[in-house]
């Protein structure tokens, strides 16, 4: 089992304010940040912080980037697990792996980000003879979530929320939907991407009804193609000048 651990929050490039969040998502996450900022104060009133969050929605709309930006804002390490990579056909090992990840996050006082959380739904595809062990995997996770320390922030992400067990879903205090951006939101994003390039490279084709990640890839590929094309023209012109000089 492997972890992606960012031990220095300053190594995370994106700030929370730089991510294109809906107003509703932004407001809820700011509340979470405030609760952790005033954790000691809230404890004086016997109030717990919100520390179990589920991100769900379209791929490429910023779920992973948002989790990392939250860790940066809280000045915490982030431990990232891709659940699909360590769900084992030996289901007993899966329970153990999940337990170890929670223990590691507790030791490191970290944000624990579990991606591909819907992979738990794949457990239902195992043969019925494993049904008892399958239930133990889910029960293990339920117990870990129920007893997670208040200083540890658990963020899980999925593209397919509908396959997740309802008992698990109920454990999350906040569920944030990440939808495909509108035409208006994508235009703002395109403008931001292109603003760092010279004007002659900013006339790119804009595609809509896609994710931010797709928009970034499409735009940068067009810019790279135009930069290389212009450089080839310069090289050819220079070579012709040398021939005729």
mmCIF file with all atom_site columns, N, CA and C in Angstrom, residues 86-134:
data_model
loop_
_atom_site.group_PDB
_atom_site.id
_atom_site.type_symbol
_atom_site.label_atom_id
_atom_site.label_alt_id
_atom_site.label_comp_id
_atom_site.label_asym_id
_atom_site.label_entity_id
_atom_site.label_seq_id
_atom_site.pdbx_PDB_ins_code
_atom_site.Cartn_x
_atom_site.Cartn_y
_atom_site.Cartn_z
_atom_site.occupancy
_atom_site.B_iso_or_equiv
_atom_site.pdbx_formal_charge
_atom_site.auth_seq_id
_atom_site.auth_comp_id
_atom_site.auth_asym_id
_atom_site.auth_atom_id
_atom_site.pdbx_PDB_model_num
ATOM 1   N N  . UNK A 1 86  ? -5.846  0.175   -3.676 1.00 0.00 ? 86  UNK A N  1
ATOM 2   C CA . UNK A 1 86  ? -5.474  -0.801  -2.659 1.00 0.00 ? 86  UNK A CA 1
ATOM 3   C C  . UNK A 1 86  ? -6.644  -1.604  -2.115 1.00 0.00 ? 86  UNK A C  1
ATOM 4   N N  . UNK A 1 87  ? -7.789  -1.579  -2.831 1.00 0.00 ? 87  UNK A N  1
ATOM 5   C CA . UNK A 1 87  ? -8.825  -2.552  -2.510 1.00 0.00 ? 87  UNK A CA 1
ATOM 6   C C  . UNK A 1 87  ? -8.343  -3.900  -3.026 1.00 0.00 ? 87  UNK A C  1
ATOM 7   N N  . UNK A 1 88  ? -8.262  -4.853  -2.150 1.00 0.00 ? 88  UNK A N  1
ATOM 8   C CA . UNK A 1 88  ? -7.678  -6.158  -2.478 1.00 0.00 ? 88  UNK A CA 1
ATOM 9   C C  . UNK A 1 88  ? -8.760  -7.211  -2.620 1.00 0.00 ? 88  UNK A C  1
ATOM 10  N N  . UNK A 1 89  ? -8.471  -8.210  -3.461 1.00 0.00 ? 89  UNK A N  1
ATOM 11  C CA . UNK A 1 89  ? -9.386  -9.338  -3.565 1.00 0.00 ? 89  UNK A CA 1
ATOM 12  C C  . UNK A 1 89  ? -9.437  -10.105 -2.245 1.00 0.00 ? 89  UNK A C  1
ATOM 13  N N  . UNK A 1 90  ? -8.379  -9.974  -1.443 1.00 0.00 ? 90  UNK A N  1
ATOM 14  C CA . UNK A 1 90  ? -8.387  -10.508 -0.083 1.00 0.00 ? 90  UNK A CA 1
ATOM 15  C C  . UNK A 1 90  ? -8.963  -9.420  0.814  1.00 0.00 ? 90  UNK A C  1
ATOM 16  N N  . UNK A 1 91  ? -10.246 -9.489  1.040  1.00 0.00 ? 91  UNK A N  1
ATOM 17  C CA . UNK A 1 91  ? -10.939 -8.370  1.675  1.00 0.00 ? 91  UNK A CA 1
ATOM 18  C C  . UNK A 1 91  ? -10.432 -8.070  3.076  1.00 0.00 ? 91  UNK A C  1
ATOM 19  N N  . UNK A 1 92  ? -9.882  -9.066  3.746  1.00 0.00 ? 92  UNK A N  1
ATOM 20  C CA . UNK A 1 92  ? -9.320  -8.827  5.068  1.00 0.00 ? 92  UNK A CA 1
ATOM 21  C C  . UNK A 1 92  ? -8.177  -7.834  5.005  1.00 0.00 ? 92  UNK A C  1
ATOM 22  N N  . UNK A 1 93  ? -7.388  -7.885  3.936  1.00 0.00 ? 93  UNK A N  1
ATOM 23  C CA . UNK A 1 93  ? -6.287  -6.935  3.761  1.00 0.00 ? 93  UNK A CA 1
ATOM 24  C C  . UNK A 1 93  ? -6.815  -5.531  3.504  1.00 0.00 ? 93  UNK A C  1
ATOM 25  N N  . UNK A 1 94  ? -7.955  -5.437  2.832  1.00 0.00 ? 94  UNK A N  1
ATOM 26  C CA . UNK A 1 94  ? -8.548  -4.121  2.571  1.00 0.00 ? 94  UNK A CA 1
ATOM 27  C C  . UNK A 1 94  ? -8.919  -3.445  3.881  1.00 0.00 ? 94  UNK A C  1
ATOM 28  N N  . UNK A 1 95  ? -9.548  -4.156  4.806  1.00 0.00 ? 95  UNK A N  1
ATOM 29  C CA . UNK A 1 95  ? -9.901  -3.599  6.114  1.00 0.00 ? 95  UNK A CA 1
ATOM 30  C C  . UNK A 1 95  ? -8.652  -3.121  6.841  1.00 0.00 ? 95  UNK A C  1
ATOM 31  N N  . UNK A 1 96  ? -7.597  -3.933  6.783  1.00 0.00 ? 96  UNK A N  1
ATOM 32  C CA . UNK A 1 96  ? -6.343  -3.572  7.459  1.00 0.00 ? 96  UNK A CA 1
ATOM 33  C C  . UNK A 1 96  ? -5.733  -2.316  6.831  1.00 0.00 ? 96  UNK A C  1
ATOM 34  N N  . UNK A 1 97  ? -5.727  -2.255  5.514  1.00 0.00 ? 97  UNK A N  1
ATOM 35  C CA . UNK A 1 97  ? -5.158  -1.095  4.827  1.00 0.00 ? 97  UNK A CA 1
ATOM 36  C C  . UNK A 1 97  ? -5.898  0.187   5.172  1.00 0.00 ? 97  UNK A C  1
ATOM 37  N N  . UNK A 1 98  ? -7.207  0.107   5.215  1.00 0.00 ? 98  UNK A N  1
ATOM 38  C CA . UNK A 1 98  ? -7.999  1.283   5.549  1.00 0.00 ? 98  UNK A CA 1
ATOM 39  C C  . UNK A 1 98  ? -7.697  1.732   6.977  1.00 0.00 ? 98  UNK A C  1
ATOM 40  N N  . UNK A 1 99  ? -7.609  0.776   7.904  1.00 0.00 ? 99  UNK A N  1
ATOM 41  C CA . UNK A 1 99  ? -7.302  1.106   9.302  1.00 0.00 ? 99  UNK A CA 1
ATOM 42  C C  . UNK A 1 99  ? -5.942  1.783   9.423  1.00 0.00 ? 99  UNK A C  1
ATOM 43  N N  . UNK A 1 100 ? -4.955  1.259   8.690  1.00 0.00 ? 100 UNK A N  1
ATOM 44  C CA . UNK A 1 100 ? -3.606  1.836   8.747  1.00 0.00 ? 100 UNK A CA 1
ATOM 45  C C  . UNK A 1 100 ? -3.576  3.269   8.234  1.00 0.00 ? 100 UNK A C  1
ATOM 46  N N  . UNK A 1 101 ? -4.369  3.551   7.213  1.00 0.00 ? 101 UNK A N  1
ATOM 47  C CA . UNK A 1 101 ? -4.382  4.908   6.660  1.00 0.00 ? 101 UNK A CA 1
ATOM 48  C C  . UNK A 1 101 ? -4.942  5.909   7.666  1.00 0.00 ? 101 UNK A C  1
ATOM 49  N N  . UNK A 1 102 ? -5.972  5.510   8.396  1.00 0.00 ? 102 UNK A N  1
ATOM 50  C CA . UNK A 1 102 ? -6.538  6.396   9.421  1.00 0.00 ? 102 UNK A CA 1
ATOM 51  C C  . UNK A 1 102 ? -5.538  6.609   10.559 1.00 0.00 ? 102 UNK A C  1
ATOM 52  N N  . UNK A 1 103 ? -4.843  5.550   10.959 1.00 0.00 ? 103 UNK A N  1
ATOM 53  C CA . UNK A 1 103 ? -3.857  5.679   12.029 1.00 0.00 ? 103 UNK A CA 1
ATOM 54  C C  . UNK A 1 103 ? -2.718  6.597   11.619 1.00 0.00 ? 103 UNK A C  1
ATOM 55  N N  . UNK A 1 104 ? -2.301  6.473   10.366 1.00 0.00 ? 104 UNK A N  1
ATOM 56  C CA . UNK A 1 104 ? -1.211  7.320   9.881  1.00 0.00 ? 104 UNK A CA 1
ATOM 57  C C  . UNK A 1 104 ? -1.626  8.786   9.882  1.00 0.00 ? 104 UNK A C  1
ATOM 58  N N  . UNK A 1 105 ? -2.852  9.080   9.436  1.00 0.00 ? 105 UNK A N  1
ATOM 59  C CA . UNK A 1 105 ? -3.339  10.458  9.430  1.00 0.00 ? 105 UNK A CA 1
ATOM 60  C C  . UNK A 1 105 ? -3.398  11.023  10.838 1.00 0.00 ? 105 UNK A C  1
ATOM 61  N N  . UNK A 1 106 ? -3.777  10.173  11.804 1.00 0.00 ? 106 UNK A N  1
ATOM 62  C CA . UNK A 1 106 ? -3.850  10.618  13.198 1.00 0.00 ? 106 UNK A CA 1
ATOM 63  C C  . UNK A 1 106 ? -2.453  10.945  13.723 1.00 0.00 ? 106 UNK A C  1
ATOM 64  N N  . UNK A 1 107 ? -1.479  10.074  13.427 1.00 0.00 ? 107 UNK A N  1
ATOM 65  C CA . UNK A 1 107 ? -0.098  10.318  13.881 1.00 0.00 ? 107 UNK A CA 1
ATOM 66  C C  . UNK A 1 107 ? 0.470   11.588  13.265 1.00 0.00 ? 107 UNK A C  1
ATOM 67  N N  . UNK A 1 108 ? 0.149   11.821  11.995 1.00 0.00 ? 108 UNK A N  1
ATOM 68  C CA . UNK A 1 108 ? 0.729   12.945  11.265 1.00 0.00 ? 108 UNK A CA 1
ATOM 69  C C  . UNK A 1 108 ? -0.065  14.244  11.460 1.00 0.00 ? 108 UNK A C  1
ATOM 70  N N  . UNK A 1 109 ? -1.191  14.176  12.177 1.00 0.00 ? 109 UNK A N  1
ATOM 71  C CA . UNK A 1 109 ? -2.069  15.338  12.340 1.00 0.00 ? 109 UNK A CA 1
ATOM 72  C C  . UNK A 1 109 ? -2.385  15.940  10.972 1.00 0.00 ? 109 UNK A C  1
ATOM 73  N N  . UNK A 1 110 ? -2.840  15.092  10.071 1.00 0.00 ? 110 UNK A N  1
ATOM 74  C CA . UNK A 1 110 ? -2.950  15.452  8.660  1.00 0.00 ? 110 UNK A CA 1
ATOM 75  C C  . UNK A 1 110 ? -4.394  15.506  8.188  1.00 0.00 ? 110 UNK A C  1
ATOM 76  N N  . UNK A 1 111 ? -4.545  16.070  7.005  1.00 0.00 ? 111 UNK A N  1
ATOM 77  C CA . UNK A 1 111 ? -5.785  15.914  6.253  1.00 0.00 ? 111 UNK A CA 1
ATOM 78  C C  . UNK A 1 111 ? -5.697  14.572  5.540  1.00 0.00 ? 111 UNK A C  1
ATOM 79  N N  . UNK A 1 112 ? -6.715  13.756  5.704  1.00 0.00 ? 112 UNK A N  1
ATOM 80  C CA . UNK A 1 112 ? -6.764  12.463  5.017  1.00 0.00 ? 112 UNK A CA 1
ATOM 81  C C  . UNK A 1 112 ? -7.726  12.572  3.848  1.00 0.00 ? 112 UNK A C  1
ATOM 82  N N  . UNK A 1 113 ? -7.187  12.468  2.640  1.00 0.00 ? 113 UNK A N  1
ATOM 83  C CA . UNK A 1 113 ? -7.995  12.578  1.430  1.00 0.00 ? 113 UNK A CA 1
ATOM 84  C C  . UNK A 1 113 ? -8.081  11.221  0.767  1.00 0.00 ? 113 UNK A C  1
ATOM 85  N N  . UNK A 1 114 ? -9.286  10.671  0.701  1.00 0.00 ? 114 UNK A N  1
ATOM 86  C CA . UNK A 1 114 ? -9.505  9.365   0.069  1.00 0.00 ? 114 UNK A CA 1
ATOM 87  C C  . UNK A 1 114 ? -10.228 9.573   -1.251 1.00 0.00 ? 114 UNK A C  1
ATOM 88  N N  . UNK A 1 115 ? -9.523  9.328   -2.333 1.00 0.00 ? 115 UNK A N  1
ATOM 89  C CA . UNK A 1 115 ? -10.086 9.494   -3.669 1.00 0.00 ? 115 UNK A CA 1
ATOM 90  C C  . UNK A 1 115 ? -10.679 8.164   -4.150 1.00 0.00 ? 115 UNK A C  1
ATOM 91  N N  . UNK A 1 116 ? -11.520 8.244   -5.184 1.00 0.00 ? 116 UNK A N  1
ATOM 92  C CA . UNK A 1 116 ? -12.185 7.053   -5.738 1.00 0.00 ? 116 UNK A CA 1
ATOM 93  C C  . UNK A 1 116 ? -12.951 6.306   -4.637 1.00 0.00 ? 116 UNK A C  1
ATOM 94  N N  . UNK A 1 117 ? -13.639 7.065   -3.797 1.00 0.00 ? 117 UNK A N  1
ATOM 95  C CA . UNK A 1 117 ? -14.341 6.478   -2.658 1.00 0.00 ? 117 UNK A CA 1
ATOM 96  C C  . UNK A 1 117 ? -15.424 5.502   -3.106 1.00 0.00 ? 117 UNK A C  1
ATOM 97  N N  . UNK A 1 118 ? -15.908 5.665   -4.324 1.00 0.00 ? 118 UNK A N  1
ATOM 98  C CA . UNK A 1 118 ? -16.941 4.773   -4.852 1.00 0.00 ? 118 UNK A CA 1
ATOM 99  C C  . UNK A 1 118 ? -16.418 3.360   -5.086 1.00 0.00 ? 118 UNK A C  1
ATOM 100 N N  . UNK A 1 119 ? -15.095 3.173   -4.997 1.00 0.00 ? 119 UNK A N  1
ATOM 101 C CA . UNK A 1 119 ? -14.536 1.834   -5.171 1.00 0.00 ? 119 UNK A CA 1
ATOM 102 C C  . UNK A 1 119 ? -15.104 0.860   -4.158 1.00 0.00 ? 119 UNK A C  1
ATOM 103 N N  . UNK A 1 120 ? -15.592 1.357   -3.038 1.00 0.00 ? 120 UNK A N  1
ATOM 104 C CA . UNK A 1 120 ? -16.228 0.475   -2.062 1.00 0.00 ? 120 UNK A CA 1
ATOM 105 C C  . UNK A 1 120 ? -17.435 -0.221  -2.670 1.00 0.00 ? 120 UNK A C  1
ATOM 106 N N  . UNK A 1 121 ? -18.072 0.447   -3.622 1.00 0.00 ? 121 UNK A N  1
ATOM 107 C CA . UNK A 1 121 ? -19.223 -0.157  -4.280 1.00 0.00 ? 121 UNK A CA 1
ATOM 108 C C  . UNK A 1 121 ? -18.848 -1.405  -5.054 1.00 0.00 ? 121 UNK A C  1
ATOM 109 N N  . UNK A 1 122 ? -17.581 -1.477  -5.470 1.00 0.00 ? 122 UNK A N  1
ATOM 110 C CA . UNK A 1 122 ? -17.126 -2.643  -6.222 1.00 0.00 ? 122 UNK A CA 1
ATOM 111 C C  . UNK A 1 122 ? -17.093 -3.892  -5.352 1.00 0.00 ? 122 UNK A C  1
ATOM 112 N N  . UNK A 1 123 ? -17.060 -3.681  -4.030 1.00 0.00 ? 123 UNK A N  1
ATOM 113 C CA . UNK A 1 123 ? -17.056 -4.835  -3.142 1.00 0.00 ? 123 UNK A CA 1
ATOM 114 C C  . UNK A 1 123 ? -18.293 -5.688  -3.348 1.00 0.00 ? 123 UNK A C  1
ATOM 115 N N  . UNK A 1 124 ? -19.375 -5.070  -3.806 1.00 0.00 ? 124 UNK A N  1
ATOM 116 C CA . UNK A 1 124 ? -20.607 -5.807  -4.023 1.00 0.00 ? 124 UNK A CA 1
ATOM 117 C C  . UNK A 1 124 ? -20.475 -6.791  -5.192 1.00 0.00 ? 124 UNK A C  1
ATOM 118 N N  . UNK A 1 125 ? -19.440 -6.611  -6.002 1.00 0.00 ? 125 UNK A N  1
ATOM 119 C CA . UNK A 1 125 ? -19.256 -7.477  -7.165 1.00 0.00 ? 125 UNK A CA 1
ATOM 120 C C  . UNK A 1 125 ? -18.563 -8.791  -6.821 1.00 0.00 ? 125 UNK A C  1
ATOM 121 N N  . UNK A 1 126 ? -18.065 -8.877  -5.584 1.00 0.00 ? 126 UNK A N  1
ATOM 122 C CA . UNK A 1 126 ? -17.407 -10.125 -5.193 1.00 0.00 ? 126 UNK A CA 1
ATOM 123 C C  . UNK A 1 126 ? -18.443 -11.246 -5.043 1.00 0.00 ? 126 UNK A C  1
ATOM 124 N N  . UNK A 1 127 ? -17.951 -12.461 -5.092 1.00 0.00 ? 127 UNK A N  1
ATOM 125 C CA . UNK A 1 127 ? -18.833 -13.622 -4.955 1.00 0.00 ? 127 UNK A CA 1
ATOM 126 C C  . UNK A 1 127 ? -19.567 -13.584 -3.615 1.00 0.00 ? 127 UNK A C  1
ATOM 127 N N  . UNK A 1 128 ? -20.763 -14.124 -3.569 1.00 0.00 ? 128 UNK A N  1
ATOM 128 C CA . UNK A 1 128 ? -21.593 -14.072 -2.366 1.00 0.00 ? 128 UNK A CA 1
ATOM 129 C C  . UNK A 1 128 ? -20.937 -14.746 -1.171 1.00 0.00 ? 128 UNK A C  1
ATOM 130 N N  . UNK A 1 129 ? -20.023 -15.658 -1.403 1.00 0.00 ? 129 UNK A N  1
ATOM 131 C CA . UNK A 1 129 ? -19.357 -16.330 -0.291 1.00 0.00 ? 129 UNK A CA 1
ATOM 132 C C  . UNK A 1 129 ? -18.536 -15.349 0.532  1.00 0.00 ? 129 UNK A C  1
ATOM 133 N N  . UNK A 1 130 ? -18.206 -14.175 -0.062 1.00 0.00 ? 130 UNK A N  1
ATOM 134 C CA . UNK A 1 130 ? -17.431 -13.170 0.645  1.00 0.00 ? 130 UNK A CA 1
ATOM 135 C C  . UNK A 1 130 ? -18.315 -12.101 1.270  1.00 0.00 ? 130 UNK A C  1
ATOM 136 N N  . UNK A 1 131 ? -19.612 -12.296 1.265  1.00 0.00 ? 131 UNK A N  1
ATOM 137 C CA . UNK A 1 131 ? -20.515 -11.243 1.716  1.00 0.00 ? 131 UNK A CA 1
ATOM 138 C C  . UNK A 1 131 ? -20.262 -10.850 3.165  1.00 0.00 ? 131 UNK A C  1
ATOM 139 N N  . UNK A 1 132 ? -19.922 -11.835 4.023  1.00 0.00 ? 132 UNK A N  1
ATOM 140 C CA . UNK A 1 132 ? -19.633 -11.524 5.418  1.00 0.00 ? 132 UNK A CA 1
ATOM 141 C C  . UNK A 1 132 ? -18.422 -10.643 5.556  1.00 0.00 ? 132 UNK A C  1
ATOM 142 N N  . UNK A 1 133 ? -17.373 -10.967 4.801  1.00 0.00 ? 133 UNK A N  1
ATOM 143 C CA . UNK A 1 133 ? -16.156 -10.152 4.835  1.00 0.00 ? 133 UNK A CA 1
ATOM 144 C C  . UNK A 1 133 ? -16.402 -8.768  4.242  1.00 0.00 ? 133 UNK A C  1
ATOM 145 N N  . UNK A 1 134 ? -17.229 -8.696  3.215  1.00 0.00 ? 134 UNK A N  1
ATOM 146 C CA . UNK A 1 134 ? -17.572 -7.409  2.612  1.00 0.00 ? 134 UNK A CA 1
ATOM 147 C C  . UNK A 1 134 ? -18.217 -6.492  3.647  1.00 0.00 ? 134 UNK A C  1
#
